[in-house]
PDB file of C-alpha atoms in Angstrom:
ATOM      1  CA  UNK F 414       0.000   0.000   0.000  1.00 42.00           C
ATOM      2  CA  UNK F 415       1.212   3.499  -0.831  1.00 40.00           C
ATOM      3  CA  UNK F 416       0.663   6.535   1.375  1.00 46.00           C
ATOM      4  CA  UNK F 417       2.384   9.624  -0.025  1.00 46.00           C
ATOM      5  CA  UNK F 418       6.090   8.606   0.125  1.00 48.00           C
ATOM      6  CA  UNK F 419       5.335   6.016   2.811  1.00 59.00           C
ATOM      7  CA  UNK F 420       4.898   2.324   2.072  1.00 75.00           C
ATOM      8  CA  UNK F 421       2.870   0.261   4.549  1.00 80.00           C
ATOM      9  CA  UNK F 422       1.819  -3.292   5.247  1.00 85.00           C
ATOM     10  CA  UNK F 423      -1.451  -3.539   7.177  1.00 91.00           C
ATOM     11  CA  UNK F 424      -3.870  -6.183   8.410  1.00 94.00           C
ATOM     12  CA  UNK F 425      -7.076  -6.056  10.461  1.00 95.00           C
ATOM     13  CA  UNK F 426      -8.470  -9.190  12.070  1.00 96.00           C
ATOM     14  CA  UNK F 427     -11.236  -9.976  14.565  1.00 97.00           C
ATOM     15  CA  UNK F 428     -11.771 -13.520  15.845  1.00 96.00           C
ATOM     16  CA  UNK F 429     -14.245 -15.102  18.223  1.00 95.00           C
ATOM     17  CA  UNK F 430     -12.913 -15.907  21.662  1.00 93.00           C
ATOM     18  CA  UNK F 431     -12.796 -19.443  22.995  1.00 91.00           C
ATOM     19  CA  UNK F 432     -16.044 -18.943  24.945  1.00 91.00           C
ATOM     20  CA  UNK F 433     -17.949 -17.959  21.815  1.00 91.00           C
ATOM     21  CA  UNK F 434     -16.320 -20.688  19.724  1.00 91.00           C
ATOM     22  CA  UNK F 435     -17.408 -23.353  22.220  1.00 90.00           C
ATOM     23  CA  UNK F 436     -20.964 -22.034  22.110  1.00 89.00           C
ATOM     24  CA  UNK F 437     -20.936 -21.595  18.312  1.00 89.00           C
ATOM     25  CA  UNK F 438     -21.685 -17.895  18.808  1.00 90.00           C
ATOM     26  CA  UNK F 439     -20.536 -15.100  16.504  1.00 93.00           C
ATOM     27  CA  UNK F 440     -17.603 -12.798  17.163  1.00 96.00           C
ATOM     28  CA  UNK F 441     -18.862  -9.572  18.738  1.00 96.00           C
ATOM     29  CA  UNK F 442     -15.795  -7.551  17.653  1.00 97.00           C
ATOM     30  CA  UNK F 443     -15.420  -5.802  14.308  1.00 98.00           C
ATOM     31  CA  UNK F 444     -12.489  -4.058  12.670  1.00 98.00           C
ATOM     32  CA  UNK F 445     -11.355  -2.553   9.400  1.00 97.00           C
ATOM     33  CA  UNK F 446      -8.727  -0.570   7.536  1.00 95.00           C
ATOM     34  CA  UNK F 447      -9.139   1.797   4.585  1.00 93.00           C
ATOM     35  CA  UNK F 448      -6.961   4.158   2.584  1.00 88.00           C
ATOM     36  CA  UNK F 449      -7.759   7.777   1.869  1.00 85.00           C
ATOM     37  CA  UNK F 450      -5.739  10.534   0.235  1.00 84.00           C
ATOM     38  CA  UNK F 451      -2.322  10.217   1.919  1.00 84.00           C
ATOM     39  CA  UNK F 452      -4.069   8.858   5.014  1.00 91.00           C
ATOM     40  CA  UNK F 453      -4.976   5.483   6.452  1.00 93.00           C
ATOM     41  CA  UNK F 454      -8.013   4.787   8.641  1.00 96.00           C
ATOM     42  CA  UNK F 455      -8.100   2.015  11.252  1.00 97.00           C
ATOM     43  CA  UNK F 456     -11.210   1.169  13.291  1.00 98.00           C
ATOM     44  CA  UNK F 457     -11.935  -1.287  16.116  1.00 98.00           C
ATOM     45  CA  UNK F 458     -15.321  -1.861  17.769  1.00 98.00           C
ATOM     46  CA  UNK F 459     -15.940  -4.322  20.602  1.00 97.00           C
ATOM     47  CA  UNK F 460     -19.526  -5.411  21.169  1.00 96.00           C
ATOM     48  CA  UNK F 461     -20.727  -5.650  24.752  1.00 94.00           C
ATOM     49  CA  UNK F 462     -20.882  -9.250  25.921  1.00 89.00           C
ATOM     50  CA  UNK F 463     -24.211  -8.690  27.679  1.00 88.00           C
ATOM     51  CA  UNK F 464     -25.910  -7.201  24.595  1.00 94.00           C
ATOM     52  CA  UNK F 465     -27.800  -9.579  22.307  1.00 94.00           C
ATOM     53  CA  UNK F 466     -26.965  -7.826  19.005  1.00 97.00           C
ATOM     54  CA  UNK F 467     -23.667  -6.178  19.867  1.00 97.00           C
ATOM     55  CA  UNK F 468     -21.972  -7.884  16.909  1.00 97.00           C
ATOM     56  CA  UNK F 469     -24.316  -5.906  14.644  1.00 98.00           C
ATOM     57  CA  UNK F 470     -23.637  -2.679  16.529  1.00 98.00           C
ATOM     58  CA  UNK F 471     -19.867  -3.161  16.199  1.00 98.00           C
ATOM     59  CA  UNK F 472     -20.094  -3.934  12.479  1.00 98.00           C
ATOM     60  CA  UNK F 473     -22.346  -0.954  11.743  1.00 98.00           C
ATOM     61  CA  UNK F 474     -20.052   1.401  13.670  1.00 98.00           C
ATOM     62  CA  UNK F 475     -16.936   0.215  11.800  1.00 98.00           C
ATOM     63  CA  UNK F 476     -18.598   0.367   8.379  1.00 98.00           C
ATOM     64  CA  UNK F 477     -19.918   3.864   9.053  1.00 98.00           C
ATOM     65  CA  UNK F 478     -16.506   5.217  10.029  1.00 98.00           C
ATOM     66  CA  UNK F 479     -14.715   3.621   7.065  1.00 98.00           C
ATOM     67  CA  UNK F 480     -17.334   4.974   4.660  1.00 97.00           C
ATOM     68  CA  UNK F 481     -17.471   8.540   5.972  1.00 97.00           C
ATOM     69  CA  UNK F 482     -13.890   9.452   6.859  1.00 97.00           C
ATOM     70  CA  UNK F 483     -12.427   9.030   3.333  1.00 95.00           C
ATOM     71  CA  UNK F 484     -15.426  10.905   1.898  1.00 95.00           C
ATOM     72  CA  UNK F 485     -15.097  13.764   4.361  1.00 96.00           C
ATOM     73  CA  UNK F 486     -11.366  13.981   3.746  1.00 95.00           C
ATOM     74  CA  UNK F 487     -11.977  14.515   0.027  1.00 93.00           C
ATOM     75  CA  UNK F 488     -14.553  17.220   0.744  1.00 93.00           C
ATOM     76  CA  UNK F 489     -12.813  19.121   3.552  1.00 92.00           C
ATOM     77  CA  UNK F 490      -9.091  18.552   2.838  1.00 90.00           C
ATOM     78  CA  UNK F 491      -7.772  18.637   6.432  1.00 94.00           C
ATOM     79  CA  UNK F 492      -4.195  19.934   6.435  1.00 88.00           C
ATOM     80  CA  UNK F 493      -3.005  19.262   9.984  1.00 92.00           C
ATOM     81  CA  UNK F 494      -3.562  16.748  12.760  1.00 94.00           C
ATOM     82  CA  UNK F 495      -5.679  19.311  14.610  1.00 95.00           C
ATOM     83  CA  UNK F 496      -7.941  19.580  11.557  1.00 96.00           C
ATOM     84  CA  UNK F 497      -8.831  15.923  11.999  1.00 97.00           C
ATOM     85  CA  UNK F 498     -10.262  16.325  15.504  1.00 97.00           C
ATOM     86  CA  UNK F 499     -13.596  17.849  14.385  1.00 97.00           C
ATOM     87  CA  UNK F 500     -13.905  15.061  11.816  1.00 97.00           C
ATOM     88  CA  UNK F 501     -13.260  12.437  14.495  1.00 98.00           C
ATOM     89  CA  UNK F 502     -15.893  13.972  16.747  1.00 97.00           C
ATOM     90  CA  UNK F 503     -18.346  14.035  13.851  1.00 98.00           C
ATOM     91  CA  UNK F 504     -17.683  10.467  12.716  1.00 98.00           C
ATOM     92  CA  UNK F 505     -18.118   9.120  16.256  1.00 98.00           C
ATOM     93  CA  UNK F 506     -21.530  10.816  16.420  1.00 98.00           C
ATOM     94  CA  UNK F 507     -22.383   9.500  12.955  1.00 98.00           C
ATOM     95  CA  UNK F 508     -21.490   5.971  14.042  1.00 98.00           C
ATOM     96  CA  UNK F 509     -23.758   6.336  17.055  1.00 98.00           C
ATOM     97  CA  UNK F 510     -26.639   7.540  14.855  1.00 98.00           C
ATOM     98  CA  UNK F 511     -26.081   4.673  12.415  1.00 98.00           C
ATOM     99  CA  UNK F 512     -26.213   2.118  15.211  1.00 98.00           C
ATOM    100  CA  UNK F 513     -29.369   3.787  16.544  1.00 98.00           C
ATOM    101  CA  UNK F 514     -30.999   3.450  13.097  1.00 98.00           C
ATOM    102  CA  UNK F 515     -29.966  -0.200  12.902  1.00 98.00           C
ATOM    103  CA  UNK F 516     -31.604  -0.842  16.291  1.00 98.00           C
ATOM    104  CA  UNK F 517     -34.837   0.935  15.323  1.00 98.00           C
ATOM    105  CA  UNK F 518     -34.997  -0.876  11.968  1.00 98.00           C
ATOM    106  CA  UNK F 519     -34.921  -4.179  13.848  1.00 97.00           C
ATOM    107  CA  UNK F 520     -37.183  -3.062  16.695  1.00 98.00           C
ATOM    108  CA  UNK F 521     -34.394  -3.580  19.221  1.00 98.00           C
ATOM    109  CA  UNK F 522     -33.440  -1.521  22.237  1.00 97.00           C
ATOM    110  CA  UNK F 523     -30.319   0.525  21.521  1.00 97.00           C
ATOM    111  CA  UNK F 524     -28.520  -1.085  24.475  1.00 96.00           C
ATOM    112  CA  UNK F 525     -28.656  -4.442  22.650  1.00 97.00           C
ATOM    113  CA  UNK F 526     -26.223  -3.039  20.040  1.00 98.00           C
ATOM    114  CA  UNK F 527     -23.780  -1.600  22.583  1.00 97.00           C
ATOM    115  CA  UNK F 528     -20.139  -1.413  21.508  1.00 98.00           C
ATOM    116  CA  UNK F 529     -16.908   0.474  22.075  1.00 97.00           C
ATOM    117  CA  UNK F 530     -15.148   2.377  19.290  1.00 98.00           C
ATOM    118  CA  UNK F 531     -11.510   3.231  18.508  1.00 98.00           C
ATOM    119  CA  UNK F 532     -10.736   5.264  15.365  1.00 98.00           C
ATOM    120  CA  UNK F 533      -7.229   6.155  14.199  1.00 98.00           C
ATOM    121  CA  UNK F 534      -6.169   8.387  11.306  1.00 97.00           C
ATOM    122  CA  UNK F 535      -2.612   7.519  10.241  1.00 95.00           C
ATOM    123  CA  UNK F 536      -0.698  10.251   8.401  1.00 93.00           C
ATOM    124  CA  UNK F 537       2.956  10.442   7.361  1.00 90.00           C
ATOM    125  CA  UNK F 538       3.422  13.169  10.006  1.00 92.00           C
ATOM    126  CA  UNK F 539       1.544  11.586  12.914  1.00 96.00           C
ATOM    127  CA  UNK F 540      -1.714  10.168  14.217  1.00 97.00           C
ATOM    128  CA  UNK F 541      -5.141  11.434  15.281  1.00 98.00           C
ATOM    129  CA  UNK F 542      -7.320   9.186  17.443  1.00 98.00           C
ATOM    130  CA  UNK F 543     -10.853   9.136  18.819  1.00 98.00           C
ATOM    131  CA  UNK F 544     -11.913   6.510  21.351  1.00 98.00           C
ATOM    132  CA  UNK F 545     -14.894   5.532  23.470  1.00 97.00           C
ATOM    133  CA  UNK F 546     -14.440   2.622  25.863  1.00 96.00           C
ATOM    134  CA  UNK F 547     -11.661   0.126  26.332  1.00 95.00           C
ATOM    135  CA  UNK F 548      -9.056  -1.143  23.914  1.00 95.00           C
ATOM    136  CA  UNK F 549      -6.005   0.968  23.087  1.00 96.00           C
ATOM    137  CA  UNK F 550      -3.650   2.326  20.425  1.00 98.00           C
ATOM    138  CA  UNK F 551       0.077   1.589  20.610  1.00 98.00           C
ATOM    139  CA  UNK F 552       2.899   2.914  18.434  1.00 98.00           C
ATOM    140  CA  UNK F 553       6.609   2.437  17.932  1.00 97.00           C
ATOM    141  CA  UNK F 554       8.341   5.626  16.808  1.00 96.00           C
ATOM    142  CA  UNK F 555      11.227   5.884  14.341  1.00 92.00           C
ATOM    143  CA  UNK F 556      13.733   5.690  17.215  1.00 95.00           C
ATOM    144  CA  UNK F 557      12.311   2.368  18.385  1.00 95.00           C
ATOM    145  CA  UNK F 558      10.434   3.720  21.429  1.00 96.00           C
ATOM    146  CA  UNK F 559       7.060   2.196  22.274  1.00 97.00           C
ATOM    147  CA  UNK F 560       4.143   4.216  23.620  1.00 97.00           C
ATOM    148  CA  UNK F 561       0.476   3.713  24.478  1.00 97.00           C
ATOM    149  CA  UNK F 562      -1.351   6.674  22.951  1.00 97.00           C
ATOM    150  CA  UNK F 563      -4.822   6.036  24.380  1.00 95.00           C
ATOM    151  CA  UNK F 564      -5.871   4.586  27.700  1.00 86.00           C
ATOM    152  CA  UNK F 565      -8.622   1.973  28.065  1.00 89.00           C
ATOM    153  CA  UNK F 566     -11.649   3.687  29.597  1.00 83.00           C
ATOM    154  CA  UNK F 567     -12.872   1.748  32.607  1.00 70.00           C
ATOM    155  CA  UNK F 568     -16.211   2.016  34.358  1.00 58.00           C
ATOM    156  CA  UNK F 569     -16.967   2.339  38.052  1.00 55.00           C
ATOM    157  CA  UNK F 570     -16.592  -1.401  38.614  1.00 50.00           C
ATOM    158  CA  UNK F 571     -14.125  -4.038  37.405  1.00 51.00           C
ATOM    159  CA  UNK F 572     -14.616  -5.171  33.796  1.00 62.00           C
ATOM    160  CA  UNK F 573     -16.891  -2.197  33.087  1.00 71.00           C
ATOM    161  CA  UNK F 574     -16.298   0.309  30.325  1.00 89.00           C
ATOM    162  CA  UNK F 575     -18.031   3.098  28.423  1.00 93.00           C
ATOM    163  CA  UNK F 576     -20.066   2.318  25.314  1.00 96.00           C
ATOM    164  CA  UNK F 577     -20.863   4.361  22.223  1.00 96.00           C
ATOM    165  CA  UNK F 578     -24.589   4.094  22.930  1.00 95.00           C
ATOM    166  CA  UNK F 579     -24.485   5.595  26.424  1.00 94.00           C
ATOM    167  CA  UNK F 580     -26.044   9.072  26.840  1.00 93.00           C
ATOM    168  CA  UNK F 581     -23.457  11.736  26.069  1.00 93.00           C
ATOM    169  CA  UNK F 582     -20.676   9.291  25.165  1.00 94.00           C
ATOM    170  CA  UNK F 583     -20.597  10.185  21.464  1.00 95.00           C
ATOM    171  CA  UNK F 584     -20.214  13.868  22.359  1.00 93.00           C
ATOM    172  CA  UNK F 585     -17.174  13.282  24.573  1.00 94.00           C
ATOM    173  CA  UNK F 586     -14.751  10.806  22.999  1.00 96.00           C
ATOM    174  CA  UNK F 587     -11.174  10.523  24.177  1.00 95.00           C
ATOM    175  CA  UNK F 588      -9.222  12.532  21.559  1.00 97.00           C
ATOM    176  CA  UNK F 589      -5.464  12.281  21.039  1.00 97.00           C
ATOM    177  CA  UNK F 590      -3.007  13.646  18.488  1.00 97.00           C
ATOM    178  CA  UNK F 591       0.587  12.491  18.219  1.00 98.00           C
ATOM    179  CA  UNK F 592       3.005  14.386  15.988  1.00 97.00           C
ATOM    180  CA  UNK F 593       6.081  12.516  14.855  1.00 95.00           C
ATOM    181  CA  UNK F 594       7.662   9.861  12.668  1.00 93.00           C
ATOM    182  CA  UNK F 595       6.008   6.563  13.558  1.00 95.00           C
ATOM    183  CA  UNK F 596       7.175   3.111  12.509  1.00 95.00           C
ATOM    184  CA  UNK F 597       4.545   0.664  13.803  1.00 97.00           C
ATOM    185  CA  UNK F 598       0.896   1.103  14.777  1.00 97.00           C
ATOM    186  CA  UNK F 599      -1.397  -1.319  16.618  1.00 98.00           C
ATOM    187  CA  UNK F 600      -5.048  -1.094  17.632  1.00 98.00           C
ATOM    188  CA  UNK F 601      -6.685  -3.810  19.710  1.00 97.00           C
ATOM    189  CA  UNK F 602      -9.830  -4.586  21.650  1.00 96.00           C
ATOM    190  CA  UNK F 603      -9.889  -5.271  25.369  1.00 93.00           C
ATOM    191  CA  UNK F 604      -9.563  -9.019  24.831  1.00 94.00           C
ATOM    192  CA  UNK F 605      -5.832  -8.466  24.236  1.00 95.00           C
ATOM    193  CA  UNK F 606      -5.170  -5.838  26.895  1.00 93.00           C
ATOM    194  CA  UNK F 607      -3.733  -8.275  29.443  1.00 91.00           C
ATOM    195  CA  UNK F 608      -1.251  -9.560  26.856  1.00 94.00           C
ATOM    196  CA  UNK F 609      -0.428  -6.275  25.123  1.00 96.00           C
ATOM    197  CA  UNK F 610      -0.236  -3.790  28.029  1.00 96.00           C
ATOM    198  CA  UNK F 611       1.678  -3.869  31.292  1.00 94.00           C
ATOM    199  CA  UNK F 612       0.334  -2.886  34.675  1.00 89.00           C
ATOM    200  CA  UNK F 613       0.157  -0.462  36.334  1.00 89.00           C
ATOM    201  CA  UNK F 614       0.877   2.204  33.702  1.00 91.00           C
ATOM    202  CA  UNK F 615      -0.594   0.424  30.646  1.00 93.00           C
ATOM    203  CA  UNK F 616       2.742   0.650  28.807  1.00 96.00           C
ATOM    204  CA  UNK F 617       3.217  -1.594  25.740  1.00 97.00           C
ATOM    205  CA  UNK F 618       4.540  -5.098  26.381  1.00 97.00           C
ATOM    206  CA  UNK F 619       7.195  -5.136  23.684  1.00 96.00           C
ATOM    207  CA  UNK F 620       7.677  -8.958  23.497  1.00 96.00           C
ATOM    208  CA  UNK F 621       4.040  -9.196  22.393  1.00 96.00           C
ATOM    209  CA  UNK F 622       4.325  -6.662  19.568  1.00 96.00           C
ATOM    210  CA  UNK F 623       7.834  -7.047  18.192  1.00 94.00           C
ATOM    211  CA  UNK F 624       7.530 -10.557  16.667  1.00 93.00           C
ATOM    212  CA  UNK F 625       4.197  -9.655  15.068  1.00 94.00           C
ATOM    213  CA  UNK F 626       5.547  -6.536  13.394  1.00 93.00           C
ATOM    214  CA  UNK F 627       8.746  -8.250  12.317  1.00 89.00           C
ATOM    215  CA  UNK F 628       6.763 -10.990  10.624  1.00 89.00           C
ATOM    216  CA  UNK F 629       4.447  -8.451   8.993  1.00 89.00           C
ATOM    217  CA  UNK F 630       7.363  -6.400   7.644  1.00 84.00           C
ATOM    218  CA  UNK F 631       9.288  -9.395   6.317  1.00 83.00           C
ATOM    219  CA  UNK F 632       6.516 -11.447   4.733  1.00 82.00           C
ATOM    220  CA  UNK F 633       5.765 -10.721   1.055  1.00 77.00           C
ATOM    221  CA  UNK F 634       2.379 -12.461   1.241  1.00 87.00           C
ATOM    222  CA  UNK F 635      -0.269 -10.835   3.462  1.00 86.00           C
ATOM    223  CA  UNK F 636      -2.509 -13.888   3.046  1.00 90.00           C
ATOM    224  CA  UNK F 637       0.076 -15.953   4.903  1.00 90.00           C
ATOM    225  CA  UNK F 638       0.343 -13.260   7.593  1.00 90.00           C
ATOM    226  CA  UNK F 639      -3.420 -13.208   8.091  1.00 93.00           C
ATOM    227  CA  UNK F 640      -3.633 -17.003   8.320  1.00 94.00           C
ATOM    228  CA  UNK F 641      -0.825 -17.172  10.879  1.00 92.00           C
ATOM    229  CA  UNK F 642      -2.188 -14.247  12.878  1.00 94.00           C
ATOM    230  CA  UNK F 643      -5.609 -15.892  12.989  1.00 94.00           C
ATOM    231  CA  UNK F 644      -4.027 -19.120  14.210  1.00 95.00           C
ATOM    232  CA  UNK F 645      -2.156 -17.175  16.888  1.00 94.00           C
ATOM    233  CA  UNK F 646      -5.274 -15.327  18.077  1.00 95.00           C
ATOM    234  CA  UNK F 647      -7.200 -18.615  18.246  1.00 94.00           C
ATOM    235  CA  UNK F 648      -4.359 -20.480  19.971  1.00 94.00           C
ATOM    236  CA  UNK F 649      -4.316 -22.007  23.446  1.00 92.00           C
ATOM    237  CA  UNK F 650      -1.761 -19.359  24.453  1.00 90.00           C
ATOM    238  CA  UNK F 651      -4.397 -16.659  23.958  1.00 93.00           C
ATOM    239  CA  UNK F 652      -7.251 -18.764  25.323  1.00 91.00           C
ATOM    240  CA  UNK F 653      -5.338 -19.315  28.565  1.00 91.00           C
ATOM    241  CA  UNK F 654      -5.283 -15.557  29.144  1.00 90.00           C
ATOM    242  CA  UNK F 655      -8.726 -14.594  27.863  1.00 91.00           C
ATOM    243  CA  UNK F 656     -11.857 -16.265  26.530  1.00 92.00           C
ATOM    244  CA  UNK F 657     -13.082 -12.966  25.069  1.00 94.00           C
ATOM    245  CA  UNK F 658     -13.228 -12.043  21.388  1.00 96.00           C
ATOM    246  CA  UNK F 659     -10.005 -10.443  20.191  1.00 96.00           C
ATOM    247  CA  UNK F 660      -9.243  -7.846  17.543  1.00 97.00           C
ATOM    248  CA  UNK F 661      -5.853  -6.700  16.310  1.00 97.00           C
ATOM    249  CA  UNK F 662      -4.933  -4.177  13.616  1.00 97.00           C
ATOM    250  CA  UNK F 663      -1.256  -3.927  12.674  1.00 97.00           C
ATOM    251  CA  UNK F 664       0.227  -1.253  10.402  1.00 95.00           C
ATOM    252  CA  UNK F 665       3.945  -1.391   9.623  1.00 92.00           C
ATOM    253  CA  UNK F 666       5.862   1.227   7.683  1.00 86.00           C
ATOM    254  CA  UNK F 667       8.206  -0.341   5.170  1.00 77.00           C
ATOM    255  CA  UNK F 668      11.526   0.854   3.829  1.00 72.00           C
ATOM    256  CA  UNK F 669      11.298   2.606   0.453  1.00 62.00           C
TER     257      UNK F 669
END
């Protein structure tokens, strides 16, 4: 993939956790990646486990973001990272409205489509992020330093988080800009937080990320990467740490 003078390899994958696989239930996570004009768009949504149609809510939210952000970029031509923040606020609200319409069309309560949402705009000069709920965004900069750019949003009690459908949530997303030369970018849902982030400061656990990015950068065939990543996410190693659905988006800048 080409992004201005920057070459990238990217994959987005969501797989059902071991609990859902045993019960023959669908994955409640959704994810996607799209290219715009000298920009890449990565989106992760994690459906609430207690909501009966959260897989639909997550899918609608991701599809809405990936449809609107490239279109709005063409119309509005944002020139700086700061210019992307109003677009992130707007696309989060649009995703919420789209999920609301999907619920009404199916005569379902909105809470049954509850999901989190993480949206990242990747530019050659940096990143702009909007997030509601848990999950996180991690980068490695050009100097090899790792950093967690967003923090998982926790609720009042353990294993609680904020959802896109909650009153006022779409009007107050966590917004972050990071200006700099980035090398690797990862987005993931909360199913991978215990493996990908270290307590107590939620810093990236480098031994988790480094082999994945090395394999992504060195493999000429993304189909092979996707197959092996799926096998890894469905492996006993992951299942021993979490039975939740897991989503991982990896974007690696490649040498010209």
